[in-house]
């Protein structure tokens, strides 16, 4: 299984970016997929997750970020709007080898077996 994340870059505060994560060897629609991020000097944290039409978001990104999935392209997306300097981090996509993740643990990175290489998002003030 390979996940290839892309779409990061440098953007001014208030701007938007869309991250993509293309999968091979695993179908996103069959399981829970997620985005995490890790800022410099901090632990990796949950951003958003999706299973079929159900979506979950971390409180800091609610109302600004949107996770989605294109089944035909087997690609996961993260639309990020109204970006803030505190959103600066390396963003990782992730998915599982099993089926749907239990809701109580889908915010834990230990729930996911496969990870993309990360894409840097930098938001300037």
Tab-separated table of N, CA and C in Angstrom:
chain	number	residue	atom	x	y	z
A	1	UNK	N	0.847	-1.188	0.000
A	1	UNK	CA	0.000	0.000	0.000
A	1	UNK	C	0.883	1.238	0.000
A	2	UNK	N	0.576	2.141	-0.899
A	2	UNK	CA	1.314	3.398	-0.957
A	2	UNK	C	0.345	4.560	-0.978
A	3	UNK	N	0.665	5.569	-0.180
A	3	UNK	CA	-0.105	6.811	-0.154
A	3	UNK	C	0.822	7.940	-0.553
A	4	UNK	N	0.383	8.733	-1.503
A	4	UNK	CA	1.194	9.830	-2.009
A	4	UNK	C	0.454	11.136	-1.771
A	5	UNK	N	0.949	11.918	-0.816
A	5	UNK	CA	0.326	13.197	-0.495
A	5	UNK	C	0.954	14.326	-1.300
A	6	UNK	N	0.141	15.312	-1.651
A	6	UNK	CA	0.626	16.466	-2.394
A	6	UNK	C	-0.294	17.656	-2.136
A	7	UNK	N	0.135	18.817	-2.617
A	7	UNK	CA	-0.707	20.000	-2.537
A	7	UNK	C	-0.293	21.023	-1.495
A	8	UNK	N	0.708	20.709	-0.698
A	8	UNK	CA	1.156	21.671	0.298
A	8	UNK	C	1.872	22.846	-0.349
A	9	UNK	N	2.160	23.848	0.478
A	9	UNK	CA	2.867	25.011	-0.040
A	9	UNK	C	2.841	26.154	0.951
A	10	UNK	N	3.235	27.318	0.460
A	10	UNK	CA	3.263	28.537	1.265
A	10	UNK	C	2.064	29.399	0.888
A	11	UNK	N	1.309	29.824	1.897
A	11	UNK	CA	0.119	30.633	1.637
A	11	UNK	C	-0.003	31.684	2.728
A	12	UNK	N	-0.601	32.808	2.400
A	12	UNK	CA	-0.819	33.853	3.400
A	12	UNK	C	-2.024	33.506	4.272
A	13	UNK	N	-2.032	34.029	5.467
A	13	UNK	CA	-3.169	33.830	6.360
A	13	UNK	C	-4.454	34.267	5.664
A	14	UNK	N	-5.488	33.457	5.833
A	14	UNK	CA	-6.755	33.716	5.170
A	14	UNK	C	-6.897	33.020	3.842
A	15	UNK	N	-5.812	32.459	3.349
A	15	UNK	CA	-5.832	31.781	2.063
A	15	UNK	C	-6.313	30.346	2.154
A	16	UNK	N	-6.251	29.655	1.019
A	16	UNK	CA	-6.749	28.283	0.922
A	16	UNK	C	-5.733	27.382	0.225
A	17	UNK	N	-5.799	26.113	0.581
A	17	UNK	CA	-5.031	25.078	-0.092
A	17	UNK	C	-5.880	23.817	-0.131
A	18	UNK	N	-5.629	22.973	-1.124
A	18	UNK	CA	-6.271	21.666	-1.156
A	18	UNK	C	-5.196	20.589	-1.226
A	19	UNK	N	-5.193	19.741	-0.229
A	19	UNK	CA	-4.266	18.626	-0.196
A	19	UNK	C	-4.905	17.407	-0.853
A	20	UNK	N	-4.075	16.607	-1.505
A	20	UNK	CA	-4.534	15.373	-2.133
A	20	UNK	C	-3.699	14.211	-1.631
A	21	UNK	N	-4.311	13.040	-1.624
A	21	UNK	CA	-3.599	11.830	-1.219
A	21	UNK	C	-4.070	10.697	-2.115
A	22	UNK	N	-3.208	10.282	-3.024
A	22	UNK	CA	-3.538	9.202	-3.948
A	22	UNK	C	-3.091	7.869	-3.363
A	23	UNK	N	-3.965	6.872	-3.431
A	23	UNK	CA	-3.666	5.565	-2.842
A	23	UNK	C	-3.506	4.505	-3.913
A	24	UNK	N	-2.603	3.603	-3.664
A	24	UNK	CA	-2.478	2.402	-4.488
A	24	UNK	C	-2.372	1.209	-3.554
A	25	UNK	N	-3.068	0.147	-3.876
A	25	UNK	CA	-3.036	-1.045	-3.058
A	25	UNK	C	-4.067	-1.064	-1.942
A	26	UNK	N	-4.832	-0.001	-1.819
A	26	UNK	CA	-5.879	0.061	-0.788
A	26	UNK	C	-6.952	0.991	-1.293
A	27	UNK	N	-8.217	0.623	-1.070
A	27	UNK	CA	-9.328	1.445	-1.522
A	27	UNK	C	-9.862	2.261	-0.354
A	28	UNK	N	-9.819	3.564	-0.493
A	28	UNK	CA	-10.245	4.449	0.591
A	28	UNK	C	-11.688	4.207	1.005
A	29	UNK	N	-12.536	3.863	0.053
A	29	UNK	CA	-13.959	3.733	0.365
A	29	UNK	C	-14.249	2.538	1.278
A	30	UNK	N	-13.311	1.619	1.422
A	30	UNK	CA	-13.534	0.411	2.208
A	30	UNK	C	-13.227	0.593	3.688
A	31	UNK	N	-12.643	1.714	4.040
A	31	UNK	CA	-12.195	1.861	5.422
A	31	UNK	C	-12.155	3.336	5.809
A	32	UNK	N	-11.775	3.599	7.027
A	32	UNK	CA	-11.634	4.968	7.498
A	32	UNK	C	-10.300	5.539	7.012
A	33	UNK	N	-10.352	6.755	6.508
A	33	UNK	CA	-9.140	7.462	6.090
A	33	UNK	C	-9.080	8.795	6.835
A	34	UNK	N	-7.880	9.295	7.010
A	34	UNK	CA	-7.739	10.483	7.854
A	34	UNK	C	-6.569	11.353	7.426
A	35	UNK	N	-6.598	12.566	7.927
A	35	UNK	CA	-5.474	13.502	7.833
A	35	UNK	C	-5.008	13.818	9.248
A	36	UNK	N	-3.710	13.845	9.414
A	36	UNK	CA	-3.072	14.278	10.643
A	36	UNK	C	-2.071	15.382	10.280
A	37	UNK	N	-1.590	16.078	11.286
A	37	UNK	CA	-0.541	17.071	11.045
A	37	UNK	C	0.426	17.099	12.212
A	38	UNK	N	1.627	17.540	11.907
A	38	UNK	CA	2.659	17.646	12.939
A	38	UNK	C	3.426	18.938	12.746
A	39	UNK	N	3.277	19.825	13.698
A	39	UNK	CA	4.029	21.077	13.676
A	39	UNK	C	5.407	20.838	14.283
A	40	UNK	N	6.340	21.707	13.949
A	40	UNK	CA	7.711	21.561	14.441
A	40	UNK	C	7.737	21.558	15.966
A	41	UNK	N	8.368	20.551	16.546
A	41	UNK	CA	8.500	20.466	17.985
A	41	UNK	C	7.263	19.969	18.711
A	42	UNK	N	6.253	19.560	17.962
A	42	UNK	CA	5.008	19.094	18.589
A	42	UNK	C	4.703	17.667	18.151
A	43	UNK	N	3.782	17.036	18.863
A	43	UNK	CA	3.359	15.704	18.486
A	43	UNK	C	2.367	15.768	17.326
A	44	UNK	N	2.280	14.658	16.615
A	44	UNK	CA	1.320	14.570	15.515
A	44	UNK	C	-0.094	14.621	16.082
A	45	UNK	N	-0.971	15.353	15.398
A	45	UNK	CA	-2.329	15.502	15.894
A	45	UNK	C	-3.349	15.228	14.798
A	46	UNK	N	-4.512	14.772	15.225
A	46	UNK	CA	-5.617	14.474	14.327
A	46	UNK	C	-6.171	15.749	13.727
A	47	UNK	N	-6.526	15.673	12.434
A	47	UNK	CA	-7.160	16.813	11.759
A	47	UNK	C	-8.578	16.452	11.339
A	48	UNK	N	-8.730	15.361	10.573
A	48	UNK	CA	-10.046	14.994	10.055
A	48	UNK	C	-10.031	13.529	9.631
A	49	UNK	N	-11.227	12.921	9.615
A	49	UNK	CA	-11.361	11.539	9.173
A	49	UNK	C	-12.673	11.372	8.424
A	50	UNK	N	-12.728	10.337	7.587
A	50	UNK	CA	-13.923	10.085	6.789
A	50	UNK	C	-14.141	8.586	6.659
A	51	UNK	N	-15.430	8.195	6.742
A	51	UNK	CA	-15.834	6.830	6.431
A	51	UNK	C	-17.187	6.935	5.747
A	52	UNK	N	-17.248	6.534	4.491
A	52	UNK	CA	-18.444	6.713	3.672
A	52	UNK	C	-18.861	8.177	3.765
A	53	UNK	N	-20.038	8.490	4.240
A	53	UNK	CA	-20.482	9.875	4.308
A	53	UNK	C	-20.262	10.492	5.683
A	54	UNK	N	-19.715	9.747	6.615
A	54	UNK	CA	-19.453	10.269	7.957
A	54	UNK	C	-18.096	10.945	7.996
A	55	UNK	N	-18.070	12.108	8.646
A	55	UNK	CA	-16.837	12.875	8.720
A	55	UNK	C	-16.655	13.382	10.150
A	56	UNK	N	-15.414	13.472	10.559
A	56	UNK	CA	-15.073	13.964	11.884
A	56	UNK	C	-13.944	14.980	11.752
A	57	UNK	N	-13.959	15.998	12.606
A	57	UNK	CA	-12.964	17.051	12.539
A	57	UNK	C	-12.452	17.389	13.935
A	58	UNK	N	-11.204	17.784	13.984
A	58	UNK	CA	-10.648	18.337	15.213
A	58	UNK	C	-11.251	19.722	15.422
A	59	UNK	N	-11.441	20.100	16.663
A	59	UNK	CA	-12.084	21.381	16.958
A	59	UNK	C	-11.386	22.581	16.309
A	60	UNK	N	-10.055	22.645	16.276
A	60	UNK	CA	-9.394	23.833	15.697
A	60	UNK	C	-9.666	24.047	14.209
A	61	UNK	N	-10.123	23.006	13.493
A	61	UNK	CA	-10.310	23.143	12.046
A	61	UNK	C	-11.775	23.086	11.633
A	62	UNK	N	-12.672	22.854	12.566
A	62	UNK	CA	-14.093	22.773	12.235
A	62	UNK	C	-14.568	24.066	11.596
A	63	UNK	N	-15.311	23.916	10.507
A	63	UNK	CA	-15.836	25.076	9.812
A	63	UNK	C	-14.868	25.687	8.815
A	64	UNK	N	-13.600	25.264	8.849
A	64	UNK	CA	-12.600	25.794	7.927
A	64	UNK	C	-12.062	24.731	6.970
A	65	UNK	N	-11.941	23.499	7.447
A	65	UNK	CA	-11.409	22.405	6.641
A	65	UNK	C	-12.533	21.447	6.259
A	66	UNK	N	-12.365	20.789	5.117
A	66	UNK	CA	-13.336	19.804	4.666
A	66	UNK	C	-12.613	18.600	4.084
A	67	UNK	N	-12.912	17.424	4.603
A	67	UNK	CA	-12.328	16.188	4.092
A	67	UNK	C	-13.304	15.574	3.097
A	68	UNK	N	-12.771	15.008	2.034
A	68	UNK	CA	-13.614	14.364	1.036
A	68	UNK	C	-12.826	13.250	0.360
A	69	UNK	N	-13.538	12.506	-0.479
A	69	UNK	CA	-12.922	11.344	-1.110
A	69	UNK	C	-13.513	11.173	-2.491
A	70	UNK	N	-12.673	10.881	-3.461
A	70	UNK	CA	-13.122	10.572	-4.817
A	70	UNK	C	-12.912	9.079	-5.023
A	71	UNK	N	-13.992	8.327	-5.017
A	71	UNK	CA	-13.859	6.873	-5.116
A	71	UNK	C	-13.309	6.433	-6.470
A	72	UNK	N	-13.718	7.110	-7.520
A	72	UNK	CA	-13.259	6.732	-8.859
A	72	UNK	C	-11.748	6.906	-8.993
A	73	UNK	N	-11.229	7.968	-8.386
A	73	UNK	CA	-9.794	8.245	-8.451
A	73	UNK	C	-9.036	7.643	-7.277
A	74	UNK	N	-9.781	7.099	-6.289
A	74	UNK	CA	-9.175	6.562	-5.067
A	74	UNK	C	-8.234	7.581	-4.436
A	75	UNK	N	-8.771	8.783	-4.289
A	75	UNK	CA	-7.978	9.893	-3.775
A	75	UNK	C	-8.708	10.562	-2.626
A	76	UNK	N	-7.956	10.893	-1.607
A	76	UNK	CA	-8.462	11.591	-0.421
A	76	UNK	C	-8.061	13.055	-0.536
A	77	UNK	N	-8.953	13.941	-0.106
A	77	UNK	CA	-8.681	15.377	-0.183
A	77	UNK	C	-8.875	16.043	1.177
A	78	UNK	N	-8.196	17.170	1.320
A	78	UNK	CA	-8.435	18.040	2.468
A	78	UNK	C	-8.439	19.472	1.947
A	79	UNK	N	-9.627	20.049	1.889
A	79	UNK	CA	-9.769	21.453	1.496
A	79	UNK	C	-9.593	22.305	2.741
A	80	UNK	N	-8.626	23.199	2.699
A	80	UNK	CA	-8.319	24.040	3.851
A	80	UNK	C	-8.564	25.493	3.492
A	81	UNK	N	-9.511	26.104	4.158
A	81	UNK	CA	-9.857	27.506	3.937
A	81	UNK	C	-9.566	28.330	5.188
A	82	UNK	N	-9.523	29.626	5.010
A	82	UNK	CA	-9.278	30.548	6.136
A	82	UNK	C	-8.077	30.100	6.962
A	83	UNK	N	-7.003	29.806	6.278
A	83	UNK	CA	-5.831	29.273	6.960
A	83	UNK	C	-5.219	30.287	7.917
A	84	UNK	N	-4.674	29.750	9.006
A	84	UNK	CA	-4.070	30.559	10.051
A	84	UNK	C	-2.605	30.135	10.215
A	85	UNK	N	-1.767	31.011	10.738
A	85	UNK	CA	-0.366	30.615	10.961
A	85	UNK	C	-0.240	29.352	11.808
A	86	UNK	N	-1.151	29.141	12.740
A	86	UNK	CA	-1.090	27.948	13.593
A	86	UNK	C	-1.445	26.660	12.851
A	87	UNK	N	-1.874	26.770	11.599
A	87	UNK	CA	-2.104	25.583	10.775
A	87	UNK	C	-0.806	25.090	10.124
A	88	UNK	N	0.260	25.843	10.275
A	88	UNK	CA	1.545	25.449	9.706
A	88	UNK	C	2.008	24.129	10.296
A	89	UNK	N	2.272	23.159	9.417
A	89	UNK	CA	2.654	21.815	9.852
A	89	UNK	C	2.932	20.958	8.625
A	90	UNK	N	3.458	19.782	8.873
A	90	UNK	CA	3.507	18.748	7.842
A	90	UNK	C	2.217	17.950	7.971
A	91	UNK	N	1.508	17.811	6.870
A	91	UNK	CA	0.230	17.108	6.864
A	91	UNK	C	0.413	15.707	6.286
A	92	UNK	N	-0.167	14.727	6.980
A	92	UNK	CA	-0.061	13.332	6.585
A	92	UNK	C	-1.440	12.739	6.339
A	93	UNK	N	-1.564	11.956	5.266
A	93	UNK	CA	-2.765	11.169	5.081
A	93	UNK	C	-2.506	9.765	5.616
A	94	UNK	N	-3.589	9.100	6.023
A	94	UNK	CA	-3.447	7.778	6.627
A	94	UNK	C	-4.691	6.951	6.370
A	95	UNK	N	-4.502	5.641	6.366
A	95	UNK	CA	-5.635	4.741	6.254
A	95	UNK	C	-5.328	3.439	6.971
A	96	UNK	N	-6.298	2.551	6.969
A	96	UNK	CA	-6.179	1.328	7.758
A	96	UNK	C	-6.129	0.091	6.884
A	97	UNK	N	-5.588	-0.976	7.423
A	97	UNK	CA	-5.625	-2.256	6.727
A	97	UNK	C	-6.961	-2.949	6.958
A	98	UNK	N	-7.623	-2.659	8.053
A	98	UNK	CA	-8.906	-3.266	8.365
A	98	UNK	C	-10.044	-2.407	7.868
A	99	UNK	N	-11.222	-2.655	8.404
A	99	UNK	CA	-12.397	-1.909	7.998
A	99	UNK	C	-12.561	-0.635	8.795
A	100	UNK	N	-13.792	-0.281	9.008
A	100	UNK	CA	-14.116	0.971	9.672
A	100	UNK	C	-13.508	1.043	11.069
A	101	UNK	N	-12.938	2.205	11.375
A	101	UNK	CA	-12.372	2.412	12.712
A	101	UNK	C	-13.488	2.731	13.705
A	102	UNK	N	-13.344	2.248	14.914
A	102	UNK	CA	-14.285	2.597	15.976
A	102	UNK	C	-14.186	4.105	16.211
A	103	UNK	N	-15.328	4.754	16.352
A	103	UNK	CA	-15.351	6.205	16.464
A	103	UNK	C	-14.487	6.684	17.620
A	104	UNK	N	-14.469	5.932	18.695
A	104	UNK	CA	-13.720	6.363	19.864
A	104	UNK	C	-12.218	6.405	19.676
A	105	UNK	N	-11.704	5.744	18.626
A	105	UNK	CA	-10.248	5.703	18.437
A	105	UNK	C	-9.811	6.275	17.109
A	106	UNK	N	-10.708	6.786	16.295
A	106	UNK	CA	-10.282	7.248	14.964
A	106	UNK	C	-9.428	8.503	15.030
A	107	UNK	N	-9.386	9.166	16.186
A	107	UNK	CA	-8.518	10.335	16.332
A	107	UNK	C	-7.107	9.952	16.777
A	108	UNK	N	-6.876	8.684	17.002
A	108	UNK	CA	-5.567	8.217	17.429
A	108	UNK	C	-4.748	7.761	16.226
A	109	UNK	N	-3.495	8.179	16.148
A	109	UNK	CA	-2.685	7.759	15.006
A	109	UNK	C	-2.366	6.263	15.063
A	110	UNK	N	-2.506	5.647	16.228
A	110	UNK	CA	-2.268	4.210	16.354
A	110	UNK	C	-3.325	3.388	15.619
A	111	UNK	N	-4.432	4.011	15.254
A	111	UNK	CA	-5.520	3.332	14.554
A	111	UNK	C	-5.179	3.050	13.100
A	112	UNK	N	-4.214	3.764	12.565
A	112	UNK	CA	-3.919	3.730	11.129
A	112	UNK	C	-2.631	2.970	10.850
A	113	UNK	N	-2.672	2.202	9.762
A	113	UNK	CA	-1.546	1.329	9.418
A	113	UNK	C	-0.676	1.875	8.298
A	114	UNK	N	-1.253	2.691	7.447
A	114	UNK	CA	-0.525	3.180	6.278
A	114	UNK	C	-0.523	4.707	6.285
A	115	UNK	N	0.644	5.258	5.955
A	115	UNK	CA	0.833	6.703	6.015
A	115	UNK	C	1.489	7.214	4.745
A	116	UNK	N	1.062	8.398	4.333
A	116	UNK	CA	1.746	9.079	3.253
A	116	UNK	C	3.024	9.712	3.759
A	117	UNK	N	3.787	10.290	2.858
A	117	UNK	CA	5.091	10.821	3.211
A	117	UNK	C	5.026	12.212	3.831
A	118	UNK	N	3.876	12.846	3.793
A	118	UNK	CA	3.733	14.176	4.368
A	118	UNK	C	3.939	15.274	3.341
A	119	UNK	N	3.194	16.346	3.509
A	119	UNK	CA	3.339	17.515	2.650
A	119	UNK	C	3.321	18.756	3.540
A	120	UNK	N	4.269	19.650	3.311
A	120	UNK	CA	4.442	20.823	4.171
A	120	UNK	C	3.445	21.919	3.810
A	121	UNK	N	2.776	22.421	4.828
A	121	UNK	CA	1.899	23.579	4.687
A	121	UNK	C	2.447	24.681	5.583
A	122	UNK	N	2.723	25.829	4.988
A	122	UNK	CA	3.238	26.964	5.738
A	122	UNK	C	2.318	28.156	5.511
A	123	UNK	N	1.816	28.716	6.602
A	123	UNK	CA	0.895	29.848	6.533
A	123	UNK	C	1.591	31.061	7.136
A	124	UNK	N	1.791	32.074	6.338
A	124	UNK	CA	2.467	33.280	6.806
A	124	UNK	C	1.455	34.301	7.312
A	125	UNK	N	1.884	35.076	8.284
A	125	UNK	CA	0.968	36.070	8.875
A	125	UNK	C	1.065	37.395	8.161
